[in-house]
Coordinates of C-alpha atoms in Angstrom, one line a residue:
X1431 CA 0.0 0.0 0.0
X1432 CA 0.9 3.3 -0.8
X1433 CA 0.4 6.0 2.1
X1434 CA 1.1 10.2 1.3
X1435 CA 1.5 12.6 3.9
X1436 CA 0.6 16.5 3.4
X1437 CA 1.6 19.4 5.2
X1438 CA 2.4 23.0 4.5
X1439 CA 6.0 22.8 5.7
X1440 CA 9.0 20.5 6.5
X1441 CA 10.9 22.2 9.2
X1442 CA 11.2 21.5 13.0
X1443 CA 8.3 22.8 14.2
X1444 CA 6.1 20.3 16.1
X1445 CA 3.9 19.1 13.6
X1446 CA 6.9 18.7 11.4
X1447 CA 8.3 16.4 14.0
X1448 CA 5.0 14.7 14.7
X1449 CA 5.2 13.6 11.2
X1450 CA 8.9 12.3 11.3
X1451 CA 7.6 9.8 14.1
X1452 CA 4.5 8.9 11.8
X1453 CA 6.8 8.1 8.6
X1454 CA 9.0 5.7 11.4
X1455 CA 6.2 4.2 12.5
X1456 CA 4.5 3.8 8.8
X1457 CA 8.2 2.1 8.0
X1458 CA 7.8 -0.4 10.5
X1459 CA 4.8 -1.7 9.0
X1460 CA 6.9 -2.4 6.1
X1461 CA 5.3 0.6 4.4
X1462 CA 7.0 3.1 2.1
X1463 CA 5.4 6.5 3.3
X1464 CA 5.8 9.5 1.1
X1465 CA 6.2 13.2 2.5
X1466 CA 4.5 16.1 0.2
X1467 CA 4.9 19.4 1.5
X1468 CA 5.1 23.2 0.3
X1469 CA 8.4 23.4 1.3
X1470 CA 11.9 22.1 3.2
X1471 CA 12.9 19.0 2.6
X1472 CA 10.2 16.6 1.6
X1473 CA 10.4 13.8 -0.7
X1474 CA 7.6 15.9 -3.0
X1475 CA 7.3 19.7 -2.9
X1476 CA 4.0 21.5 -4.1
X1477 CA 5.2 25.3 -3.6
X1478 CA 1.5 26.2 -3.2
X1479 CA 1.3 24.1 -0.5
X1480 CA 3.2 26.9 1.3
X1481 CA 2.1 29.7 3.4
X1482 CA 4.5 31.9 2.6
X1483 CA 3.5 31.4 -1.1
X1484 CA 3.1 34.9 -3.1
X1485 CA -0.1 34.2 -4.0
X1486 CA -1.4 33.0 -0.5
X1487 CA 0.0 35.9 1.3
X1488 CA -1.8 38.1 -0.6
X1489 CA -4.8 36.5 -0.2
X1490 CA -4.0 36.4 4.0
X1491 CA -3.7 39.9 3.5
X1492 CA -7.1 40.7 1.6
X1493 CA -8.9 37.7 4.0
X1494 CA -7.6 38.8 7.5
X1495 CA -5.9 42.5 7.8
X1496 CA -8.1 44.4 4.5
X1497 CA -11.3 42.2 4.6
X1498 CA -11.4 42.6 1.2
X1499 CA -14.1 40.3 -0.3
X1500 CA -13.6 41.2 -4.2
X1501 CA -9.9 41.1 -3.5
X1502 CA -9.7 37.7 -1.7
X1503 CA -12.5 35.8 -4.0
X1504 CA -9.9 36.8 -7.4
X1505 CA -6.8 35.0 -5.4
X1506 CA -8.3 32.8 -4.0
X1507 CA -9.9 31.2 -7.4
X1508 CA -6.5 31.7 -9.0
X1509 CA -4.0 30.0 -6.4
X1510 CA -6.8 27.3 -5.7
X1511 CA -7.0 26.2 -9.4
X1512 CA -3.3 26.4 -9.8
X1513 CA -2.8 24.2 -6.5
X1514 CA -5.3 21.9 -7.8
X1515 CA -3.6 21.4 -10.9
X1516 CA -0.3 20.4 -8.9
X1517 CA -2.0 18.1 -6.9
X1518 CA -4.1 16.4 -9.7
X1519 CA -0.6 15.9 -11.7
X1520 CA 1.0 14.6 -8.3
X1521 CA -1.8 12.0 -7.8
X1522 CA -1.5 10.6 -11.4
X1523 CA 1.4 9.8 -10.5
X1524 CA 1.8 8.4 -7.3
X1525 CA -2.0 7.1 -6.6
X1526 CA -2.0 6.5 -2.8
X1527 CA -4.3 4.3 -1.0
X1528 CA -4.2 6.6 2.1
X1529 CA -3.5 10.6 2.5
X1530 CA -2.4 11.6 5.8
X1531 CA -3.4 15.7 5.6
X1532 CA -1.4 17.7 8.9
X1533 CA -3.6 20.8 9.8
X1534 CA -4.4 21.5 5.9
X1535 CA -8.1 20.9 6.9
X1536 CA -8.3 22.6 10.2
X1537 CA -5.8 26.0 10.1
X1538 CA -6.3 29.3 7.6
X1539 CA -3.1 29.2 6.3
X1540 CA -3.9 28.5 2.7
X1541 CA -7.5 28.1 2.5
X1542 CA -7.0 27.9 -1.6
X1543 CA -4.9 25.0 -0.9
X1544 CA -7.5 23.2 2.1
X1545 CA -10.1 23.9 -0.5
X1546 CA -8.4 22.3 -3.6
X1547 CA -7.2 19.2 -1.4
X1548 CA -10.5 18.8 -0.7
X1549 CA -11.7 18.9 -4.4
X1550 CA -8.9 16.6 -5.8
X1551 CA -9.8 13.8 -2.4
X1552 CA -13.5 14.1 -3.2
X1553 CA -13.2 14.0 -7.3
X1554 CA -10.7 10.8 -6.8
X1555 CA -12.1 9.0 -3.8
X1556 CA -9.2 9.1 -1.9
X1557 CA -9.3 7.7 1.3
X1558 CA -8.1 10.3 3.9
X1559 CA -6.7 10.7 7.7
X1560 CA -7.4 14.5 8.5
X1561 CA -5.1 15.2 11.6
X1562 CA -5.5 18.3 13.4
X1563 CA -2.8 19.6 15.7
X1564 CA -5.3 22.9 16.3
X1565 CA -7.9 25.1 14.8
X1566 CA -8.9 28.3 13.7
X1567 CA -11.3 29.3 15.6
X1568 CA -8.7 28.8 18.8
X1569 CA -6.5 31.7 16.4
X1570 CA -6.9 35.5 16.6
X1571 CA -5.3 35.8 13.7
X1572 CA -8.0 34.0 11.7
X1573 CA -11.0 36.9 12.8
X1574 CA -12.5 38.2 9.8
X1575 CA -15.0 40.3 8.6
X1576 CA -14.8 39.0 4.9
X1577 CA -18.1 36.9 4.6
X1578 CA -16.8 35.6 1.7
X1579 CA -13.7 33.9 4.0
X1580 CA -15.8 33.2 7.0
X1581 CA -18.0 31.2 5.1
X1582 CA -14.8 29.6 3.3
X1583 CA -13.7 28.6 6.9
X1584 CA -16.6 26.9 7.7
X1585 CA -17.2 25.2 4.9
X1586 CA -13.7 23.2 4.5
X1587 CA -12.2 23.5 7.8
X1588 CA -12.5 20.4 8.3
X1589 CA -14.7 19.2 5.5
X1590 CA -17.3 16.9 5.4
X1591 CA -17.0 14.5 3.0
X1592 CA -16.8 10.5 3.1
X1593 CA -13.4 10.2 1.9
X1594 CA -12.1 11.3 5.0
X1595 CA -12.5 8.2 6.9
X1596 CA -10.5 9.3 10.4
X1597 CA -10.3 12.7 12.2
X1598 CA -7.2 13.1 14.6
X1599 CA -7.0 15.8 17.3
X1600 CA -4.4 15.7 20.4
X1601 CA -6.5 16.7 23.3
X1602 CA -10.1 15.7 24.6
X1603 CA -10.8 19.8 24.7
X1604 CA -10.2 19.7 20.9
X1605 CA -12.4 16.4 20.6
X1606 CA -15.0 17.8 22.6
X1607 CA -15.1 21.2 20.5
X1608 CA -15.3 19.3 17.1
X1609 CA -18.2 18.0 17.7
X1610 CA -20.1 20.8 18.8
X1611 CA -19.0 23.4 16.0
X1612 CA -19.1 20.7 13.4
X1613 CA -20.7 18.1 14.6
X1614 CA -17.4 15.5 13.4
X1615 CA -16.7 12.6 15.7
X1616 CA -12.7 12.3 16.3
X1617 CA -10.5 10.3 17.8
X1618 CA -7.3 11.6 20.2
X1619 CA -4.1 10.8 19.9
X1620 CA -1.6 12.7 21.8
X1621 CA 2.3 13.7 20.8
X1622 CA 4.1 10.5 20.5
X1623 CA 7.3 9.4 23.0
X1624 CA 9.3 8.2 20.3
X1625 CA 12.3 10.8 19.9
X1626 CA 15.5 11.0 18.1
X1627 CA 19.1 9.5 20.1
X1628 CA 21.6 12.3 20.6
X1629 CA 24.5 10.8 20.3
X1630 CA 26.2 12.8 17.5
X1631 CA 28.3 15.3 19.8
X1632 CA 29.4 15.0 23.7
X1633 CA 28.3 17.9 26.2
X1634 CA 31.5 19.2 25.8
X1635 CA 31.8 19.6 22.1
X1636 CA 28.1 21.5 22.2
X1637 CA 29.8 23.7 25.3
X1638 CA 32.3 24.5 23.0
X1639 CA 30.5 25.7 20.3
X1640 CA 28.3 27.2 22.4
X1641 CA 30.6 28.8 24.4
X1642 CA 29.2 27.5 27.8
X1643 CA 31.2 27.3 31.3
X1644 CA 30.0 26.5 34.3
X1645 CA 26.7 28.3 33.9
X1646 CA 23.4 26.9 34.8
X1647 CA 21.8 25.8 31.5
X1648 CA 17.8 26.6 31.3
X1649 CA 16.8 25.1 27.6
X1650 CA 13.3 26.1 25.8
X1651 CA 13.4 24.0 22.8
X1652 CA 10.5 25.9 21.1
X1653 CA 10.0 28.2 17.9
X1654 CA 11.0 31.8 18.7
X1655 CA 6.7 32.3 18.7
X1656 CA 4.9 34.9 20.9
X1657 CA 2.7 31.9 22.2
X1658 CA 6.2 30.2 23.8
X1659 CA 6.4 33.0 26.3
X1660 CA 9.9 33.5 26.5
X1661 CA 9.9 36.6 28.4
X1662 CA 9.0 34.5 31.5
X1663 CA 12.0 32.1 30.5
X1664 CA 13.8 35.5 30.9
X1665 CA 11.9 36.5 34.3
X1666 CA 12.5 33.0 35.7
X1667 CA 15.9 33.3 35.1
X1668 CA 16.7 36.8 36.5
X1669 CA 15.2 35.4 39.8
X1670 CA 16.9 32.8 39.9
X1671 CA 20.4 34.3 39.6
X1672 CA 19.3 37.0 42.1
X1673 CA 18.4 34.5 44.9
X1674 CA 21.4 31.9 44.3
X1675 CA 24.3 34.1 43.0
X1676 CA 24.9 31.8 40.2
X1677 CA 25.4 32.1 36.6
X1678 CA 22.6 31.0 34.3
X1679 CA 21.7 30.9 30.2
X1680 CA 18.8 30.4 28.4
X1681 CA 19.9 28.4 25.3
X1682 CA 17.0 28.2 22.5
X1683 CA 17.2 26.1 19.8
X1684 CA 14.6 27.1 17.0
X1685 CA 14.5 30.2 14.9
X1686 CA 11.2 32.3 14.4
X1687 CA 9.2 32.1 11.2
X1688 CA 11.0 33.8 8.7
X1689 CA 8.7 37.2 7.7
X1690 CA 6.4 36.3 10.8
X1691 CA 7.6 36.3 14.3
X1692 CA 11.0 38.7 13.0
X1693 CA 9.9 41.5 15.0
X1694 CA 9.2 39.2 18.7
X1695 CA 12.8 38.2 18.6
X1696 CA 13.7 41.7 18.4
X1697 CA 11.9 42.0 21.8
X1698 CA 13.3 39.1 23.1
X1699 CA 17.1 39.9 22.7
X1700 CA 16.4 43.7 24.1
X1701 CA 14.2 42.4 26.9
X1702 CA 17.2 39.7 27.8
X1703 CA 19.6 42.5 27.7
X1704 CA 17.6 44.6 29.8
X1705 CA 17.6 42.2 32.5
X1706 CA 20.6 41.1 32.3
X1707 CA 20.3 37.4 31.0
X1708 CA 22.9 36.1 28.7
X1709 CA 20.7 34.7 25.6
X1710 CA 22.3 32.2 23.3
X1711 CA 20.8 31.2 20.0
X1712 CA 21.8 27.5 19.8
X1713 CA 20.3 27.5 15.7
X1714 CA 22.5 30.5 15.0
X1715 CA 25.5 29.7 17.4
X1716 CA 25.6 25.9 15.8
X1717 CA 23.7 25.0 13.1
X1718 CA 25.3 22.4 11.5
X1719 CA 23.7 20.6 15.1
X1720 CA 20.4 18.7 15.5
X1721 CA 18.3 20.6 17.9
X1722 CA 17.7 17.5 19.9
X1723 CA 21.5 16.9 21.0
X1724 CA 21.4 20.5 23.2
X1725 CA 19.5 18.7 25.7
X1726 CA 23.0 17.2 27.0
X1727 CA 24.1 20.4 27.9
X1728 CA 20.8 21.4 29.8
X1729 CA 20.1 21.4 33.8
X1730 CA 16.6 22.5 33.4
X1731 CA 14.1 22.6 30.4
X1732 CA 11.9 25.6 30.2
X1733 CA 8.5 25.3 29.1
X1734 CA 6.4 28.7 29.7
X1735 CA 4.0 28.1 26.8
X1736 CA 0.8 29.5 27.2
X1737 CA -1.3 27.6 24.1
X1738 CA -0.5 24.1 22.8
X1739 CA -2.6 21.4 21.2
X1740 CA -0.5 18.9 22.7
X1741 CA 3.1 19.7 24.2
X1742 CA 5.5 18.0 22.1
X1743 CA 8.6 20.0 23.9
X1744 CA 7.1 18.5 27.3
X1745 CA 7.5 15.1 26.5
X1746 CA 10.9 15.6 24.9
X1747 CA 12.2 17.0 28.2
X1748 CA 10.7 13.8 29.8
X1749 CA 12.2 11.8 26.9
X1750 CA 15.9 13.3 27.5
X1751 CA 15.2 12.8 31.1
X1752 CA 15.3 17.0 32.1
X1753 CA 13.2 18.3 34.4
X1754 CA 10.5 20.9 33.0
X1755 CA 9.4 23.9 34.5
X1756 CA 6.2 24.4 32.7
X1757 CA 3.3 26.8 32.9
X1758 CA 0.4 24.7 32.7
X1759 CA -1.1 25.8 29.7
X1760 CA -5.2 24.1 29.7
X1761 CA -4.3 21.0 27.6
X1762 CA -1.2 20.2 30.5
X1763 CA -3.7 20.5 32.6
X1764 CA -6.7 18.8 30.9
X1765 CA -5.1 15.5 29.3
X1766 CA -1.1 15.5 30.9
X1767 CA -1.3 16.5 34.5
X1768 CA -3.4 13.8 35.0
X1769 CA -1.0 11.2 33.9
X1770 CA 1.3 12.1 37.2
X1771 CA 4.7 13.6 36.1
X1772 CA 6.8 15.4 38.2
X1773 CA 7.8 19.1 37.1
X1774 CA 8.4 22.5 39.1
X1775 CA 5.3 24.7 38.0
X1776 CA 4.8 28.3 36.9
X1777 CA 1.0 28.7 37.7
X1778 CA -1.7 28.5 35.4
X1779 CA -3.0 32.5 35.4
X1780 CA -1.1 34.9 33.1
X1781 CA -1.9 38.3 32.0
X1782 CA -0.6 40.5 29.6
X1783 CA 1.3 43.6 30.1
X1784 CA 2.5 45.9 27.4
X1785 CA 2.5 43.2 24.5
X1786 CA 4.4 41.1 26.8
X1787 CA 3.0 38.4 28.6
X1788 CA 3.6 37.9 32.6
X1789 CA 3.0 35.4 35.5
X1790 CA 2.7 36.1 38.9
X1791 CA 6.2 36.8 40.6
X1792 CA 5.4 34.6 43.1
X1793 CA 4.7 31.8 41.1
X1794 CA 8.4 32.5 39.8
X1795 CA 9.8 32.7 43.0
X1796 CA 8.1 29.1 44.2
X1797 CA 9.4 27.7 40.7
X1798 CA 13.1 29.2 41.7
X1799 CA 13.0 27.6 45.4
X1800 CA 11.9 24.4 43.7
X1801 CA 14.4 24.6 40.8
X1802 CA 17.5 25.1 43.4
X1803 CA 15.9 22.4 45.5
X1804 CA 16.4 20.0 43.0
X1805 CA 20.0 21.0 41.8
X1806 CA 21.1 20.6 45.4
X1807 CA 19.9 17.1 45.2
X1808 CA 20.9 14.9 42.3
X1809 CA 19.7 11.7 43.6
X1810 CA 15.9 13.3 43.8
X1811 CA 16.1 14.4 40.1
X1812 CA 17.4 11.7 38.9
X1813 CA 14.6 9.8 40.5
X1814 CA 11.9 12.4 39.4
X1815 CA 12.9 12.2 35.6
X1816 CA 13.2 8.2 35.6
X1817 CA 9.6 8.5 37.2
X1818 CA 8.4 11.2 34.2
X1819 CA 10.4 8.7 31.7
X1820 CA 8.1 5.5 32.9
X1821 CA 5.1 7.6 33.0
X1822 CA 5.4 8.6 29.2
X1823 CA 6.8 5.2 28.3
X1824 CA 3.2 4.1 29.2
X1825 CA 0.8 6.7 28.0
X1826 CA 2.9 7.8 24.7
X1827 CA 4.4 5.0 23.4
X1828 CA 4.4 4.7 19.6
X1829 CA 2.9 1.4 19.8
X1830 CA -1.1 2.6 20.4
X1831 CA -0.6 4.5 16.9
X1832 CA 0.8 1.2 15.3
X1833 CA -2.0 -0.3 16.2
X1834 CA -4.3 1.5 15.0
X1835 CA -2.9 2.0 11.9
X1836 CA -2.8 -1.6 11.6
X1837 CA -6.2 -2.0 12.1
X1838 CA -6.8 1.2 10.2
X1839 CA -5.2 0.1 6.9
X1840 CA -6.2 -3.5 7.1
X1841 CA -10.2 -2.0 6.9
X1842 CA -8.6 0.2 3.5
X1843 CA -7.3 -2.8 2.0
X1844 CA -10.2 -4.5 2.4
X1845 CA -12.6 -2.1 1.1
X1846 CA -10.3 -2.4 -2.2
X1847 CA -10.6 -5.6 -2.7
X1848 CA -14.9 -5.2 -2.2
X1849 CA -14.6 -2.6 -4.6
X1850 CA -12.3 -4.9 -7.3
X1851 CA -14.7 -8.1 -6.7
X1852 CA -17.9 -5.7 -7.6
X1853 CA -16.6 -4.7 -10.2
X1854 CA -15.3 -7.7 -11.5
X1855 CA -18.5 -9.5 -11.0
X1856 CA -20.4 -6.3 -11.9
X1857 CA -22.4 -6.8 -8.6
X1858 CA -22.7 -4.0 -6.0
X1859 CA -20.1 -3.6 -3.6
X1860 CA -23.0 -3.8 -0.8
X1861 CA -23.6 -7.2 -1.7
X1862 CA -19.8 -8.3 -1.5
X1863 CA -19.5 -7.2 1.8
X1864 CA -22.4 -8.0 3.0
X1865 CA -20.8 -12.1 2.1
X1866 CA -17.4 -11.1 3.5
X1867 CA -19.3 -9.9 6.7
X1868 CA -21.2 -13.6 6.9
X1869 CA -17.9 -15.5 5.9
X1870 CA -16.0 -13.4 9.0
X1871 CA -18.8 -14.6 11.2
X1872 CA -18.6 -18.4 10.3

């Protein structure tokens, strides 16, 4: 069987990753996934697949900032006929048996894409796995006034149409809110704990190029987003080298989105210089290195996110066995608390100030007691990460998704043959299975 997964990017962000794990996963079935994205390195690229497409930008820009109906309905026709075009050429020639669409069908990005993906499955019959990582209606950016869009929105995002035999979301809140605004049944299934080995430099090669001493490493192995909060990464760590004395870095990994979130690391850098926190950029610093080997040189691995459909950067903390000191964002708190890891705590109430987003200081201050507690004591966190490690072992293993793939892809494979019999025999296919039902029974 041939399976295709779609997604506007390849890059490190977390669906990116998330897909990575699915393509292992889909190997080990003895499958031969393919990866078709807009952009980055994927074994097929579609350029208007891409958000930052010309074409789609200007339509983002009519849709969301001008609300420009006239103007968005003349792009949008024009990029979605060309994108449909691609994809109908793409399909001759490859002709899965399963499309795995990433967020296509449930984010604004490039709603002339979304739409003609949707076309191009329903006109071919393709058998489809819509996963959703979030949605726009959880996005400010995706308010419009453009009736034209809003009623784009709710027509194809997600669509309803048989072909798309299996809806994904990560969290029970997303599940829950599916239903209700579109009245689509979907199954959850979380970030998976099956990460990458780091064992391609020591901790003191990444030191080096890092120039690191003897410093107290705080990592936040996130996209340089608004959402990730940094500026409380940066207010954690002022406290905490005003109430021990010691030296201390914030090390991030990820870059921004080129064009997007530019103008937030601008902020970032002054507001770390105005407090006095030494800021390294591990992607500009070292970027011949995998973002996943800087957790060797960590002590603690910042997680101050405020919004998340899952928490991919959670579990890989738990996977490289760091401690997290995470605000509990409402999906932590709905689906991951629950499961009964040990982590040093930020609060759950924020507010913003200024453009600039803020916890209670003393919520930092009890996260600073706790964080020196446990650096005192390297028998306790050594015990509380093995603990985490079992924990996520249990819940996230990549084996639940095997599994249902399995069962998933057996039911598509059957379906094909019903279809090749009735057509064969010139009988319908309702009548085929309908035997193969009584002959499974006997």
């Amino acid at each position: 069987m041939r399976v295709c997964i779609l997604h506007y990017k390849s890059g490190t962000d977390g669906v990116s990753l998330e897909i990575k794990k699915r393509i292992k996963i889909l190997k080990r079935l003895g499958l031969k996934p393919c990866f078709v994205a807009g952009s980055g390195n994927a074994d097929y690229v579609i350029p208007e697949l891409s958000i930052l497409h010309k074409s789609v930008k200007q339509f983002n820009m009519h849709a969301f900032k001008n609300h420009n109906n006239e103007g968005a309905k003349r792009l949008f026709k024009r990029h979605s006929e060309a994108t449909k075009t691609k994809l109908d050429a793409f399909f001759d020639e490859v002709k899965p048996d399963l499309l795995i669409v990433h967020n296509l069908f449930s984010l604004a990005y490039n709603l002339p894409a979304s739409h003609a993906l949707a076309e191009v499955i329903r006109q071919r019959n393709l058998k489809t796995e819509a996963i959703h990582h979030d949605f726009w209606w959880d996005r400010d950016s995706f308010v419009t006034r453009s009736g034209f869009v809003r009623n784009l929105m709710l027509d194809i995002l997600p669509p309803h149409i048989p072909q798309i035999v299996s809806h994904i979301v990560l969290n029970s809140i997303e599940r829950k809110k599916l239903l209700i605004r579109r009245k689509i049944k979907a199954k959850v299934f979380g970030d998976l704990f099956d990460f990458e080995e780091a064992n391609k430099y020591t901790k003191s090669e990444l030191k080096r190029l890092l120039k690191l001493k003897q410093e107290v490493v705080f990592l936040q192995a996130t996209r340089i987003l608004r959402r990730k909060a940094i500026e409380i990464s940066i207010d954690f760590i002022e406290r905490f080298m005003k109430r021990s004395g010691k030296k201390a870095t914030l090390l991030l990994t990820n870059p921004p989105e080129k064009y997007i979130d530019m103008d937030y690391l601008k902020q970032i850098l002054a507001y770390a210089k105005q407090k006095q926190v030494k800021l390294v950029l591990a992607y500009k610093k070292a970027p011949e290195v995998e973002f996943f080997e800087f957790y060797k040189v960590a002590d603690f691995v910042l997680y101050p996110t405020i919004l998340e459909g899952f928490g991919n950067q959670f579990l890989e903390a738990v996977y490289y066995k760091k401690l997290p000191i995470l605000f509990e964002y409402e999906v932590f708190r709905e689906d991951l608390k629950k499961e009964g890891y040990l982590y040093i705590s930020l609060g759950e109430r924020y507010r913003v100030v200024d453009g600039m987003i803020r916890v209670p200081r003393t919520a930092i201050d009890a996260a600073v007691r706790k964080a020196l507690y446990y650096l005192a004591r390297s028998r306790l966190y050594s015990a509380a990460v093995d603990k985490n490690f079992q924990i996520a072992k249990q819940h996230h293993s990549p084996r639940v998704l095997e599994n249902y793939y399995r069962v998933l892809l057996a039911s598509i494979a059957m379906e094909k043959t019903i279809a090749n019999v009735a057509q064969l025999f010139k009988i319908p296919s309702k009548e085929v299975r309908n035997v193969v039902k009584k002959l499974l029974k006997i």
